[in-house]
XYZ file of C-alpha atoms in Angstrom:
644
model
C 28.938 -3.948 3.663
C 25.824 -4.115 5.684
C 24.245 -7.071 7.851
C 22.032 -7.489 5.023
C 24.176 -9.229 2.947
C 25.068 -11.807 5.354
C 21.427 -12.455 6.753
C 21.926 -15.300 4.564
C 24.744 -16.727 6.290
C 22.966 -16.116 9.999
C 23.440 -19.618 11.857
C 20.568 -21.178 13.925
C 22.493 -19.908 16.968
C 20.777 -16.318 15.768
C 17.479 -17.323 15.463
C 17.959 -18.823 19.323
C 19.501 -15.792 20.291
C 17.358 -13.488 18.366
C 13.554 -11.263 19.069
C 11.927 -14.027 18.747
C 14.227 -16.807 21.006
C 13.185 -17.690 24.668
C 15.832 -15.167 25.835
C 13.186 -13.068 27.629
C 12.530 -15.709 30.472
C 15.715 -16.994 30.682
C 18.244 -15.599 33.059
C 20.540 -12.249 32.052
C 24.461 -11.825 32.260
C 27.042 -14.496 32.108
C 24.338 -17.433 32.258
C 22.670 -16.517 29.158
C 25.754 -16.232 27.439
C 27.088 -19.243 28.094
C 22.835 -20.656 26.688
C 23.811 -19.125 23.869
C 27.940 -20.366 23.594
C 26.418 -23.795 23.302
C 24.848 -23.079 20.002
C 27.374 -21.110 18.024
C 30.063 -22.031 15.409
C 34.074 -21.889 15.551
C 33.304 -19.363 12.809
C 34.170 -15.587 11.940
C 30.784 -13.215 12.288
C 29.771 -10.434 14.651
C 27.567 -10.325 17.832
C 24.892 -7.842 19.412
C 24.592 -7.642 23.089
C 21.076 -6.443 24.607
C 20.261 -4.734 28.006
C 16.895 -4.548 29.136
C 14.364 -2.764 26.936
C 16.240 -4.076 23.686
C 18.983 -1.508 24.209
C 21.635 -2.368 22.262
C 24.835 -2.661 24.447
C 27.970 -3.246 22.367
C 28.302 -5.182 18.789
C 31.763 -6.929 18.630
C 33.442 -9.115 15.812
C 35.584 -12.373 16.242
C 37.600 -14.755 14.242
C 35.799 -17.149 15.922
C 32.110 -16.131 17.727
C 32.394 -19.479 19.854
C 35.676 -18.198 21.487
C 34.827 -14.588 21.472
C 31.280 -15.173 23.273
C 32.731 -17.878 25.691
C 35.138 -14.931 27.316
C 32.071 -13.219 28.439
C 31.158 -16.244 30.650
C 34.135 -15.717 33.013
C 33.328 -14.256 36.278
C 36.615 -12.940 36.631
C 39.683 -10.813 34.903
C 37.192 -8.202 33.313
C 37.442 -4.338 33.541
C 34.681 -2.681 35.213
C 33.348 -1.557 31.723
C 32.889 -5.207 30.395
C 31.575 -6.337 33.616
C 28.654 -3.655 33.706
C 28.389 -5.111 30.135
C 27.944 -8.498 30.674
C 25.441 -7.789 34.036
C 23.445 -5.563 31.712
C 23.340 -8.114 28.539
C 19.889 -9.998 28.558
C 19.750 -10.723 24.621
C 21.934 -11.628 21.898
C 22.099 -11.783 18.565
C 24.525 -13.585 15.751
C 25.773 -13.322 12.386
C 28.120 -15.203 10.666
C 30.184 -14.196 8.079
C 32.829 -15.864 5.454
C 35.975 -13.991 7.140
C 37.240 -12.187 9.822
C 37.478 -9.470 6.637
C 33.906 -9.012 6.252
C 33.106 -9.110 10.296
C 35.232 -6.175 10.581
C 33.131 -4.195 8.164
C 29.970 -5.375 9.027
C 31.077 -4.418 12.648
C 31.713 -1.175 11.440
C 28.674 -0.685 9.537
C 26.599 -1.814 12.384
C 28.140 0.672 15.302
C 28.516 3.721 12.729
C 24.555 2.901 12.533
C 22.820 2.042 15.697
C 25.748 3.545 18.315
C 25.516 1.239 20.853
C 26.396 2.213 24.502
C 30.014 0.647 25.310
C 31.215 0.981 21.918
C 33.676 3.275 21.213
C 31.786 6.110 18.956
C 32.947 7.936 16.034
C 30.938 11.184 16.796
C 31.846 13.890 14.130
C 30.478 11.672 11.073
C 30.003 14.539 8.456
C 31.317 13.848 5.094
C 33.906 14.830 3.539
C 33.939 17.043 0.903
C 35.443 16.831 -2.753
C 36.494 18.319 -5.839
C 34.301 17.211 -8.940
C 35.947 17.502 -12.502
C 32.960 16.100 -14.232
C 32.912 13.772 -17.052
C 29.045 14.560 -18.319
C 29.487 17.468 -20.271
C 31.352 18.743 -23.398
C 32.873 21.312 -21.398
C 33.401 20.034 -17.881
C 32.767 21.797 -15.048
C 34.782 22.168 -11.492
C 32.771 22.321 -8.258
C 32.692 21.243 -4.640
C 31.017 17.897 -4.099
C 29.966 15.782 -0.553
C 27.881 12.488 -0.746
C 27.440 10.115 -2.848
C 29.773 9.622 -6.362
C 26.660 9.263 -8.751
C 28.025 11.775 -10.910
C 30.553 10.823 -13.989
C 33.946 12.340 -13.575
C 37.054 13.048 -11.941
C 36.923 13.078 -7.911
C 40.014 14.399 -5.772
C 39.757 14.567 -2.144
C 38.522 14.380 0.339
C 39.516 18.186 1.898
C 39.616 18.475 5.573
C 36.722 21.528 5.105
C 34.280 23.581 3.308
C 36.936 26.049 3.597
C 39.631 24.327 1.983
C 37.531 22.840 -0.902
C 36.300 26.697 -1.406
C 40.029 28.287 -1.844
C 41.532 25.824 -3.801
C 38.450 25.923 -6.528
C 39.130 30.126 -6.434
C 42.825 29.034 -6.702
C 42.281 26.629 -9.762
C 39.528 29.077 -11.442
C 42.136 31.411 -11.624
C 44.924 28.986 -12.986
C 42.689 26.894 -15.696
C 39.660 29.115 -15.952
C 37.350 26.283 -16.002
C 33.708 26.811 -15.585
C 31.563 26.330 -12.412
C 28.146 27.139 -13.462
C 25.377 24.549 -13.794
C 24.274 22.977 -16.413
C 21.326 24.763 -16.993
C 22.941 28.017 -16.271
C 25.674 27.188 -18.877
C 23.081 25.981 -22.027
C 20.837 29.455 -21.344
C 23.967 32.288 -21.073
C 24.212 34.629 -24.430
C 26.789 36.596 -23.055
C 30.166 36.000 -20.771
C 29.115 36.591 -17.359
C 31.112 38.816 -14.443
C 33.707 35.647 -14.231
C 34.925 35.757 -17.695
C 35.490 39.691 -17.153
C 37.776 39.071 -13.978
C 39.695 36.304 -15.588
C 38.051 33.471 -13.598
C 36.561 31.721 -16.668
C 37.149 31.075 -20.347
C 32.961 31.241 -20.628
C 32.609 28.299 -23.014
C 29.101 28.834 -22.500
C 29.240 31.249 -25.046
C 32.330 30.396 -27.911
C 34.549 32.449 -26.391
C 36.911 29.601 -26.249
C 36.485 26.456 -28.527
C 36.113 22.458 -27.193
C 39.793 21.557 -27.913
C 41.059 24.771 -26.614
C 38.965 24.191 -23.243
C 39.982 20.582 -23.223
C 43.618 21.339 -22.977
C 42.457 23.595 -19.945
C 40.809 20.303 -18.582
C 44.015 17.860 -19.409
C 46.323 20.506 -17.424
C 43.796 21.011 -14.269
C 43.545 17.431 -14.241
C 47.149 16.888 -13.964
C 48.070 19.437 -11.413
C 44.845 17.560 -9.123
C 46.748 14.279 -9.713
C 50.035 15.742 -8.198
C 51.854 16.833 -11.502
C 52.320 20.545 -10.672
C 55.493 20.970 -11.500
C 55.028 19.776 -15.232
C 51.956 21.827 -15.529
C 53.635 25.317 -13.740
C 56.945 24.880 -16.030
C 54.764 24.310 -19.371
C 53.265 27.780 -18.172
C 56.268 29.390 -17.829
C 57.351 28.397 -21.481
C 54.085 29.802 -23.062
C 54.616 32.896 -21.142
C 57.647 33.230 -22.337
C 57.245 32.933 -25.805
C 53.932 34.689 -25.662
C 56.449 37.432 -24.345
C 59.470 37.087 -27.022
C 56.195 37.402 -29.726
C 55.467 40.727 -28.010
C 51.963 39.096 -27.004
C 52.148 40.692 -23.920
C 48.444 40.277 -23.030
C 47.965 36.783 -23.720
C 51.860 36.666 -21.120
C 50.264 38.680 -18.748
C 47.682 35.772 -18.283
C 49.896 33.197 -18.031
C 51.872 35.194 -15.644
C 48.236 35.110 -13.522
C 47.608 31.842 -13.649
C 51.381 31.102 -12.147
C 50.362 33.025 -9.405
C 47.439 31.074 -9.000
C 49.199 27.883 -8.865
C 51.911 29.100 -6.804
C 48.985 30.673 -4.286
C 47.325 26.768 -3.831
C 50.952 25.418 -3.007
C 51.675 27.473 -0.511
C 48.373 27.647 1.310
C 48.778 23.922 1.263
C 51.076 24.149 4.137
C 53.323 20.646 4.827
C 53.769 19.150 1.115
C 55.783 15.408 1.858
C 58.338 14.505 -0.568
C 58.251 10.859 -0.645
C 54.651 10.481 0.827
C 52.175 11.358 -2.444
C 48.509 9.688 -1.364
C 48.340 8.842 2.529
C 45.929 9.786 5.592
C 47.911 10.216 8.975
C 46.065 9.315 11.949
C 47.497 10.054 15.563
C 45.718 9.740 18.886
C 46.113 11.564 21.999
C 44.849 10.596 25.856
C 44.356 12.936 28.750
C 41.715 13.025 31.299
C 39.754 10.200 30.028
C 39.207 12.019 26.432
C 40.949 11.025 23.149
C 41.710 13.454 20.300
C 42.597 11.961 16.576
C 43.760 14.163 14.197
C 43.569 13.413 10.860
C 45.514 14.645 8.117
C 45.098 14.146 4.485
C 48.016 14.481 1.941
C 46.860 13.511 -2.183
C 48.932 13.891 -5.095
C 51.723 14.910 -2.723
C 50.190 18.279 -1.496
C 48.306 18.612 2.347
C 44.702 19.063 1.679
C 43.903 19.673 5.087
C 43.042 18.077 8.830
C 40.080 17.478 11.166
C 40.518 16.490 14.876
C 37.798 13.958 15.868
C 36.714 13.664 19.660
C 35.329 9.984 19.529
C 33.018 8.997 22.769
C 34.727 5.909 24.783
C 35.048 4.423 27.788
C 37.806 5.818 30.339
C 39.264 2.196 30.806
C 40.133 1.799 27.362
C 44.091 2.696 25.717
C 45.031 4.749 23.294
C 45.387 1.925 20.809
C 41.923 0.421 21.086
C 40.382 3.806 21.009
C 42.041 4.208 17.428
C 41.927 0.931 16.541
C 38.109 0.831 16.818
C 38.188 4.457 15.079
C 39.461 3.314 12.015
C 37.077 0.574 11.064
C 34.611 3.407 11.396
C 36.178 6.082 9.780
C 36.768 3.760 6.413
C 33.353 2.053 6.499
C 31.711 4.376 3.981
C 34.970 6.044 2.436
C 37.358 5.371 0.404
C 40.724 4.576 1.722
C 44.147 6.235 0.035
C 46.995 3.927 -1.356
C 49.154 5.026 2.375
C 47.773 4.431 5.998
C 49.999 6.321 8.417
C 49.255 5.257 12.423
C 51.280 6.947 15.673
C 50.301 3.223 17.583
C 50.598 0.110 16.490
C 46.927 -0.920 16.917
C 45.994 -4.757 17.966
C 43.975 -4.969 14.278
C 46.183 -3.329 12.348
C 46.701 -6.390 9.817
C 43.034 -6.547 9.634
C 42.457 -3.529 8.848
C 44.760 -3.445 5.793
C 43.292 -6.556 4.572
C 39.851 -4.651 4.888
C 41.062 -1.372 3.221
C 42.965 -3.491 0.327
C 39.767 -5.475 -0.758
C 37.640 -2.315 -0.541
C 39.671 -0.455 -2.136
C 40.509 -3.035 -5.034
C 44.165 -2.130 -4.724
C 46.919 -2.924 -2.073
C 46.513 -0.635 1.224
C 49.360 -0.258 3.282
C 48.741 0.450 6.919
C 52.034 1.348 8.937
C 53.507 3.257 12.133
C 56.575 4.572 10.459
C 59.754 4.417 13.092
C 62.255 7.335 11.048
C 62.251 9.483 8.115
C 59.692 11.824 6.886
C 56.782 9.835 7.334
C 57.615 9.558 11.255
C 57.829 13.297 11.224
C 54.081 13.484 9.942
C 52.461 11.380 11.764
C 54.823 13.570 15.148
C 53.213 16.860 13.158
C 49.957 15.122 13.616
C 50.087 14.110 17.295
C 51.214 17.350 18.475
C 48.493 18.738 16.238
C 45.711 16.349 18.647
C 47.776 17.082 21.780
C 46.814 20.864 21.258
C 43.394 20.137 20.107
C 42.687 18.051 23.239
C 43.825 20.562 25.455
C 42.120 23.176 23.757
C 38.947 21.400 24.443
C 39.375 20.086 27.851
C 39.805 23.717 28.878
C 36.957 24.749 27.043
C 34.817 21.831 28.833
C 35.421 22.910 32.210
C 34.227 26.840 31.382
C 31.369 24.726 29.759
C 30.992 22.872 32.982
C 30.555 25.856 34.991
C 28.086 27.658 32.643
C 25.733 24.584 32.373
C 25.787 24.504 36.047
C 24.679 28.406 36.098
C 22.189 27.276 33.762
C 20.985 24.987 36.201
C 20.697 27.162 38.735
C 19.081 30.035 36.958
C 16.268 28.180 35.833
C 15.994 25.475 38.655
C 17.103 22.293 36.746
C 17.535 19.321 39.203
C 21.209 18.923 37.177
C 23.043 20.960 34.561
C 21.494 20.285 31.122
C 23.194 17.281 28.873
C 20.823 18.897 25.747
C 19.389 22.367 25.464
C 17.156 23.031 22.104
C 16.410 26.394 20.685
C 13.552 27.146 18.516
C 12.927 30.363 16.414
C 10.939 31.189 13.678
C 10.902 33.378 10.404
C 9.150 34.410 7.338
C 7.869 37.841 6.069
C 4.953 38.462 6.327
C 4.040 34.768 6.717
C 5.732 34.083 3.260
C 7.964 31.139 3.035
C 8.041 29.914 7.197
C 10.515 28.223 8.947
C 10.834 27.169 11.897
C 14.576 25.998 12.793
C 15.866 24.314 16.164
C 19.258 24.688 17.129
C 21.027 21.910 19.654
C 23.918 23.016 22.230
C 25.486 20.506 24.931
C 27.940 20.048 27.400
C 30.494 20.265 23.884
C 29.171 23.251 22.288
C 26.646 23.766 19.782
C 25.339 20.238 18.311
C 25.391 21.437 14.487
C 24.453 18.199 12.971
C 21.321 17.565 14.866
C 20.020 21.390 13.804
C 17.274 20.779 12.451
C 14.626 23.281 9.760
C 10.904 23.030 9.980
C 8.783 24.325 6.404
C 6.243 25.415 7.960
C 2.872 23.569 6.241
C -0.459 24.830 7.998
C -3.106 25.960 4.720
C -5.109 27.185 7.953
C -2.083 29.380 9.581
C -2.845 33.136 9.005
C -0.011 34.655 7.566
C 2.113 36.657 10.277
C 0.665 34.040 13.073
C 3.698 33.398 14.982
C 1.675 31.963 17.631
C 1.047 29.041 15.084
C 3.471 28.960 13.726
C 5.633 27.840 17.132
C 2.908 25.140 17.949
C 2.922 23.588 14.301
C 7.450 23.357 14.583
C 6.692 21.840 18.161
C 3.942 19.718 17.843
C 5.895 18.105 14.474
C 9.522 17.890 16.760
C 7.713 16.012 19.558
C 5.618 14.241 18.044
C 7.986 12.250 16.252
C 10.269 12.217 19.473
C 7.865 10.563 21.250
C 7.246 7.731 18.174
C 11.216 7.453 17.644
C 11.542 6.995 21.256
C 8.539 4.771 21.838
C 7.377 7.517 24.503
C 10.025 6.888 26.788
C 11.797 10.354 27.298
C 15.043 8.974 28.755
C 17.843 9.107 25.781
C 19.963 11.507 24.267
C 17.336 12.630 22.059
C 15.321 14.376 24.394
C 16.282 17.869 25.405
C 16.796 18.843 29.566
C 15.749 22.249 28.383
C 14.007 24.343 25.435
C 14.463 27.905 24.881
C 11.475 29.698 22.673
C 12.251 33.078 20.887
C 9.388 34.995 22.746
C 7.782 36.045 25.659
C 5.023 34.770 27.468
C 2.782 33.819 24.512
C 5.262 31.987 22.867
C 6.051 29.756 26.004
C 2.205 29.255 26.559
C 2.109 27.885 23.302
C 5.133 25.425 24.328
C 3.540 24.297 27.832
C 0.127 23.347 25.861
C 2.213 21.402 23.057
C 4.259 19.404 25.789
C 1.119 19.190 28.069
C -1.227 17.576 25.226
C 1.544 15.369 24.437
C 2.025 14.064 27.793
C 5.649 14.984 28.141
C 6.421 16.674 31.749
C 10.036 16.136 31.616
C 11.415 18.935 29.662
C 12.053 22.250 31.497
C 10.529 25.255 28.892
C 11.684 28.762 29.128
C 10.561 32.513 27.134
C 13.506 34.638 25.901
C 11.860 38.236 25.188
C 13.916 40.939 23.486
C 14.699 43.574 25.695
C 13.588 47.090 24.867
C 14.504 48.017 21.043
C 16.013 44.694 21.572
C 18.701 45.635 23.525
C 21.130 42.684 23.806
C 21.787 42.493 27.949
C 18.354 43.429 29.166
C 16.574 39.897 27.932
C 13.653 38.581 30.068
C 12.917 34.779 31.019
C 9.520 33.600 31.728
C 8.292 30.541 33.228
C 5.640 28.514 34.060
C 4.750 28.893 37.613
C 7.468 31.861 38.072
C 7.159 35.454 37.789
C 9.176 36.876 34.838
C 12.889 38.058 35.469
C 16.157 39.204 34.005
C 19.875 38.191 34.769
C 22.424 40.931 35.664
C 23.654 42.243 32.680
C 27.568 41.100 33.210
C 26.325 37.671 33.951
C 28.245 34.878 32.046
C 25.161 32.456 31.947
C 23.363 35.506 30.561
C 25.774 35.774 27.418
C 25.787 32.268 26.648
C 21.934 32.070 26.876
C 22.341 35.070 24.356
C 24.539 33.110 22.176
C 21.964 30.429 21.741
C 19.209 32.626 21.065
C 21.775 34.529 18.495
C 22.387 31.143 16.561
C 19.234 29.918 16.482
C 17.975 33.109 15.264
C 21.100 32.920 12.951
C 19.684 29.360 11.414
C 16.411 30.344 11.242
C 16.776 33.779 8.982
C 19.199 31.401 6.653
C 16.951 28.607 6.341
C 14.224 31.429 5.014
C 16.468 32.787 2.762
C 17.488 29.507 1.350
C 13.861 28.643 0.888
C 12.797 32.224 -0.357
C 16.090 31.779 -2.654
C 15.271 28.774 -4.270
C 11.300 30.323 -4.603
C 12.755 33.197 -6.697
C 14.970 30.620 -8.642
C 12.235 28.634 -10.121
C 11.323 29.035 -13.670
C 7.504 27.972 -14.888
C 8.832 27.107 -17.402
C 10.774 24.234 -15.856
C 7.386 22.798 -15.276
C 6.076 22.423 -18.971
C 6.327 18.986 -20.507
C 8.620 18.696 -23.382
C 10.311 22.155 -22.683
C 14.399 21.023 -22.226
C 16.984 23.661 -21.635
C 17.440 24.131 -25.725
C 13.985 25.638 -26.203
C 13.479 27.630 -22.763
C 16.237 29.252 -23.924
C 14.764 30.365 -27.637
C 11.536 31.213 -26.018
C 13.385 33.144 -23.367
C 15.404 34.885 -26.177
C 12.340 35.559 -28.334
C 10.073 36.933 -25.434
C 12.572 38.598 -22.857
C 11.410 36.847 -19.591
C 8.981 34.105 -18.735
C 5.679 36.189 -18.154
C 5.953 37.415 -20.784
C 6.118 33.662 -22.361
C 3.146 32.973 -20.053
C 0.919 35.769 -21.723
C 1.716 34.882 -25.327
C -0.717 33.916 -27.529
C -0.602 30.652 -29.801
C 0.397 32.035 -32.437
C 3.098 33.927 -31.152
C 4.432 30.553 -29.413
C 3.910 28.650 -33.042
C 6.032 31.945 -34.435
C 9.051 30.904 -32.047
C 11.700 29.197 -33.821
C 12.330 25.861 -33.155
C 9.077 25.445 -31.422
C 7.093 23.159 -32.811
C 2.826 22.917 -33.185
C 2.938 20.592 -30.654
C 5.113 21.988 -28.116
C 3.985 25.634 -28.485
C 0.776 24.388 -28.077
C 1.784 22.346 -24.020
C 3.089 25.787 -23.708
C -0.023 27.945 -24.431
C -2.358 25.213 -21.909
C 0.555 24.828 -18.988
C -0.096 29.294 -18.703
C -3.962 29.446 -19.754
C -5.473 26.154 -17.273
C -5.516 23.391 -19.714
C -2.082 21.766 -18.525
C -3.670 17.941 -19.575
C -4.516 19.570 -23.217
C -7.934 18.321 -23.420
C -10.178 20.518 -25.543
């Protein structure tokens, strides 16, 4: 749910409270709030708070606003946190909403989207990924899916990883042979590719297995994903057996393999719960101001995996509020399981269930089991974040003491809170791209990387130069317009490292100097001699050129950074050289489908070939007709409108 949908339901109080109110002139803190207590309802809805600059401070839901706002006017019994809140809070804004239900996910939806400062922060908000059975196709096809569920079919998930998604589609290729080719791939083969030859996949694609055969393949993969293993394993092990007492040992020595295969998924699946088949396990974790929740994820009674999430909070806050405020987030654009496992018993925990249940159109239970196997999960789970966060608190203090080399290397004022890194590649100016990698006080920032096609008609091929001002000039550019030209949030890098020497970082100063921006530190990384890792050297504006001692820890993490962003850079080229070489002309032809790019493909050899016919020789193609062979003939020889 979104505030969209309830912009209908906004009270006058909003419009007071709102851009356009008074709220500007009047005075900040408790005494505006209690302006704007006056006008609002004993109603459910959600509330923004605003610092100065239209910051957003903190959005918070209530049974009843009235109530909920009116705390804020005390001058007494807050934390620290909510008093730096309220001092800070010079606008507000309203929205009401039928029930508490729907303020909890609009409350949700609003943090997950515009993060404001004192909420607590869901930071890791990557999707999950999924296994796609899909329901489109004669003969379906199995594949790893994240995003949105626009496709028909079966989904089961969501997998902790890539990884897991990845081993467990090898597993069931193995076990049901099932195809994962694409579409297009599938209605162009003529012959069983390498998978059918290692036993991977019963190539439909070309009759080597018939629709009912393929869908009794489908009907038994489909089972095992719902959590009916054992009925699927045993019914193997009766086919293999009579395909053995009929001396058949070929067709036993395949059902033999895809035992194996099943067998191989269950036991990489680690913990597999007897009486728990569908739940998610959540347990939280507090030390040193930091809070770890692991996550783990258990369908059709098997452990698909876990994630540990390191959400951003205030130190004042407990363990239960931390999670408690986690959870709204974490189920605001997914959907929940039939089993909510908790290791607190978090102040909206009834809520919360209500939420999850009218989401999900069935009943969600949410629970902090006391005994039994489901207490011994969600134990498994906290000891699981208890490791995590100590791995990572350990890991932030060596971090701590690197930045602060950092610092001191290149004479920051502080140790950097955001460090970019910006490479280029291409060959011979063929298919550029720039790509920008994003490291912190927590590591490397993976989901703010970011790839730059590089566009410039008047770029000469090979200009590197160029190339570097076009990525920068685009990245700060639209920093400075997202921003509003105020270099002061998390956006904005302390520091930016360009692969190069002193032309490169020339090319950097007179980007950030045209564009006004003074505040961001730029430094050179040159290759040492046959680009000896060790013997890098930094340049600087205003410093002579130097290099680090060789043994020098700041020097091997500056050499990790320059590592991965060359790293993301050479992949982002091959990914865009990759899908170059994939393209077919003759996916660009009107009224050319999949069934007759594959005759002409079959009667020619390859598409030049195609694209040097004559018209006749198109016309000669069966089932090609006048018409078509004629679009054909005018998309290759510059008449791609058919006009005489």
């Amino acid at each position: 749910m979104d505030d969209t949908k309830n912009s209908s339901s906004e009270t006058p109080a909003a419009s007071i409270g709102g851009e356009n109110g008074a709220a500007h002139s009047a005075p900040g803190g408790a005494a505006l709030i209690a302006e704007k207590v006056k006008h609002l309802p004993d109603s459910p809805g959600v509330y923004r708070m605003y610092g100065a600059g239209g910051d957003l401070l903190y959005v918070g839901k209530a049974r009843s606003l009235k109530k909920r706002v009116a705390s804020y006017t005390k001058l007494a019994g807050h934390s620290n946190r909510i008093a730096r809140m309220i001092a800070s809070t010079v606008q507000m804004e309203f929205i009401s909403t039928a029930t508490e239900t729907d303020a909890l996910l609009l409350e949700a939806n609003l943090i997950k989207r515009l993060k404001p400062r004192y909420n607590v922060l869901m930071r890791d908000d990557k999707s999950f990924p999924y296994i796609l059975l899909t329901g489109d196709h004669d003969f379906p096809q199995v594949v790893k899916h994240r995003g949105g569920r626009s496709r028909p079919g079966d989904y089961y998930g969501p997998f902790a990883s890539a990884g897991a998604v990845t081993a467990t589609l090898n597993a069931l290729q193995k076990a049901f042979l099932l195809r994962s080719c694409s579409d297009s791939v599938f209605e162009n083969r003529t012959r069983p590719c390498l998978l059918f030859q290692i036993k991977r996949c019963s190539a439909p694609c070309t009759g080597e297995i018939d629709r009912e055969a393929y869908a009794g393949l489908v009907t038994e993969a489909r089972d095992f994903l719902r959590g009916r293993s054992r009925k699927t394993q045993q019914q193997l092990v009766e086919l293999m057996e009579r395909a053995s007492a009929e001396l058949d040992f070929e067709r036993a020595s395949i059902y033999r393999d895809r035992i194996r295969a099943l067998t191989q998924i269950q036991q990489h699946q680690g913990i597999n719960p007897q009486t728990v088949a569908e739940a998610d396990v959540f347990a939280a974790w507090t030390e040193g101001g930091q809070t770890c929740v692991q996550v783990f994820f258990f369908r059709a009674g098997q452990n698909w995996g876990n994630r540990a999430y390191f959400p951003r909070h205030d130190k004042e806050l407990s363990t239960e509020e931390v999670l408690d405020a986690f959870l709204a987030q974490f189920y605001e654009d997914r959907p929940p399981p039939r089993m909510v496992l908790l290791s607190h018993d978090v102040p909206g925990r009834a809520l919360l269930a209500e939420a999850l249940t009218i989401r999900a159109g069935r009943k969600v239970a949410v629970g902090v089991p006391r005994r039994g196997e489901k207490r011994e999960l969600v134990n498994h789970a906290q000891l699981n974040a208890r490791e995590a966060l100590g791995r990572r608190l350990a890991e932030s203090s060596s971090q701590r003491k690197i930045l602060e080399g950092v610092a001191e290397a290149f004479g920051l004022e502080q140790p950097p809170g955001r460090i970019e890194v910006y490479d280029n590649s291409h060959i011979s100016g063929s298919q550029a791209v720039g790509g920008m990698i994003v490291a912190g006080p927590e590591g490397f920032v993976k989901n703010q990387y970011r790839k730059f096609n590089i566009k410039g008609e008047e770029i000469e091929p090979g200009d590197d130069y160029a190339m570097m001002r076009e990525v920068l000039t685009r990245r700060f550019t639209r920093l400075l317009k997202e921003s509003e030209g105020k270099p002061a949030d998390d956006a904005w890098p302390d520091l930016i490292l360009i692969d190069g020497g002193a032309g490169q970082l020339k090319v950097a100063l007179d980007v950030l100097g045209e564009l006004g921006i003074d505040s961001v530190t730029a430094v050179g990384v040159a290759k040492g001699p046959e680009r000896d890792a060790g013997r890098e050297r930094f340049f600087m504006a205003g410093r002579a050129d130097f290099m680090m001692e060789p043994r020098n820890p700041v020097l091997y993490y500056l050499q990790r950074l320059r590592d991965e962003a060359h790293r993301y850079a050479i992949g982002s080229h091959r990914a865009r050289r990759s899908k170059a070489i994939g393209v077919n002309p003759l996916d660009d032809v009107p009224g050319v489908g999949p069934g007759r790019k594959r005759a002409l493909l079959q009667h020619f050899g390859s598409a030049r070939a195609v694209a040097r016919a004559g018209l006749s020789d198109l016309e000669s193609v069966e089932g090609i007709s006048a018409k078509v062979a004629r679009a054909v003939y005018d998309h290759f020889h510059g008449n791609p409108d058919g006009t005489p």
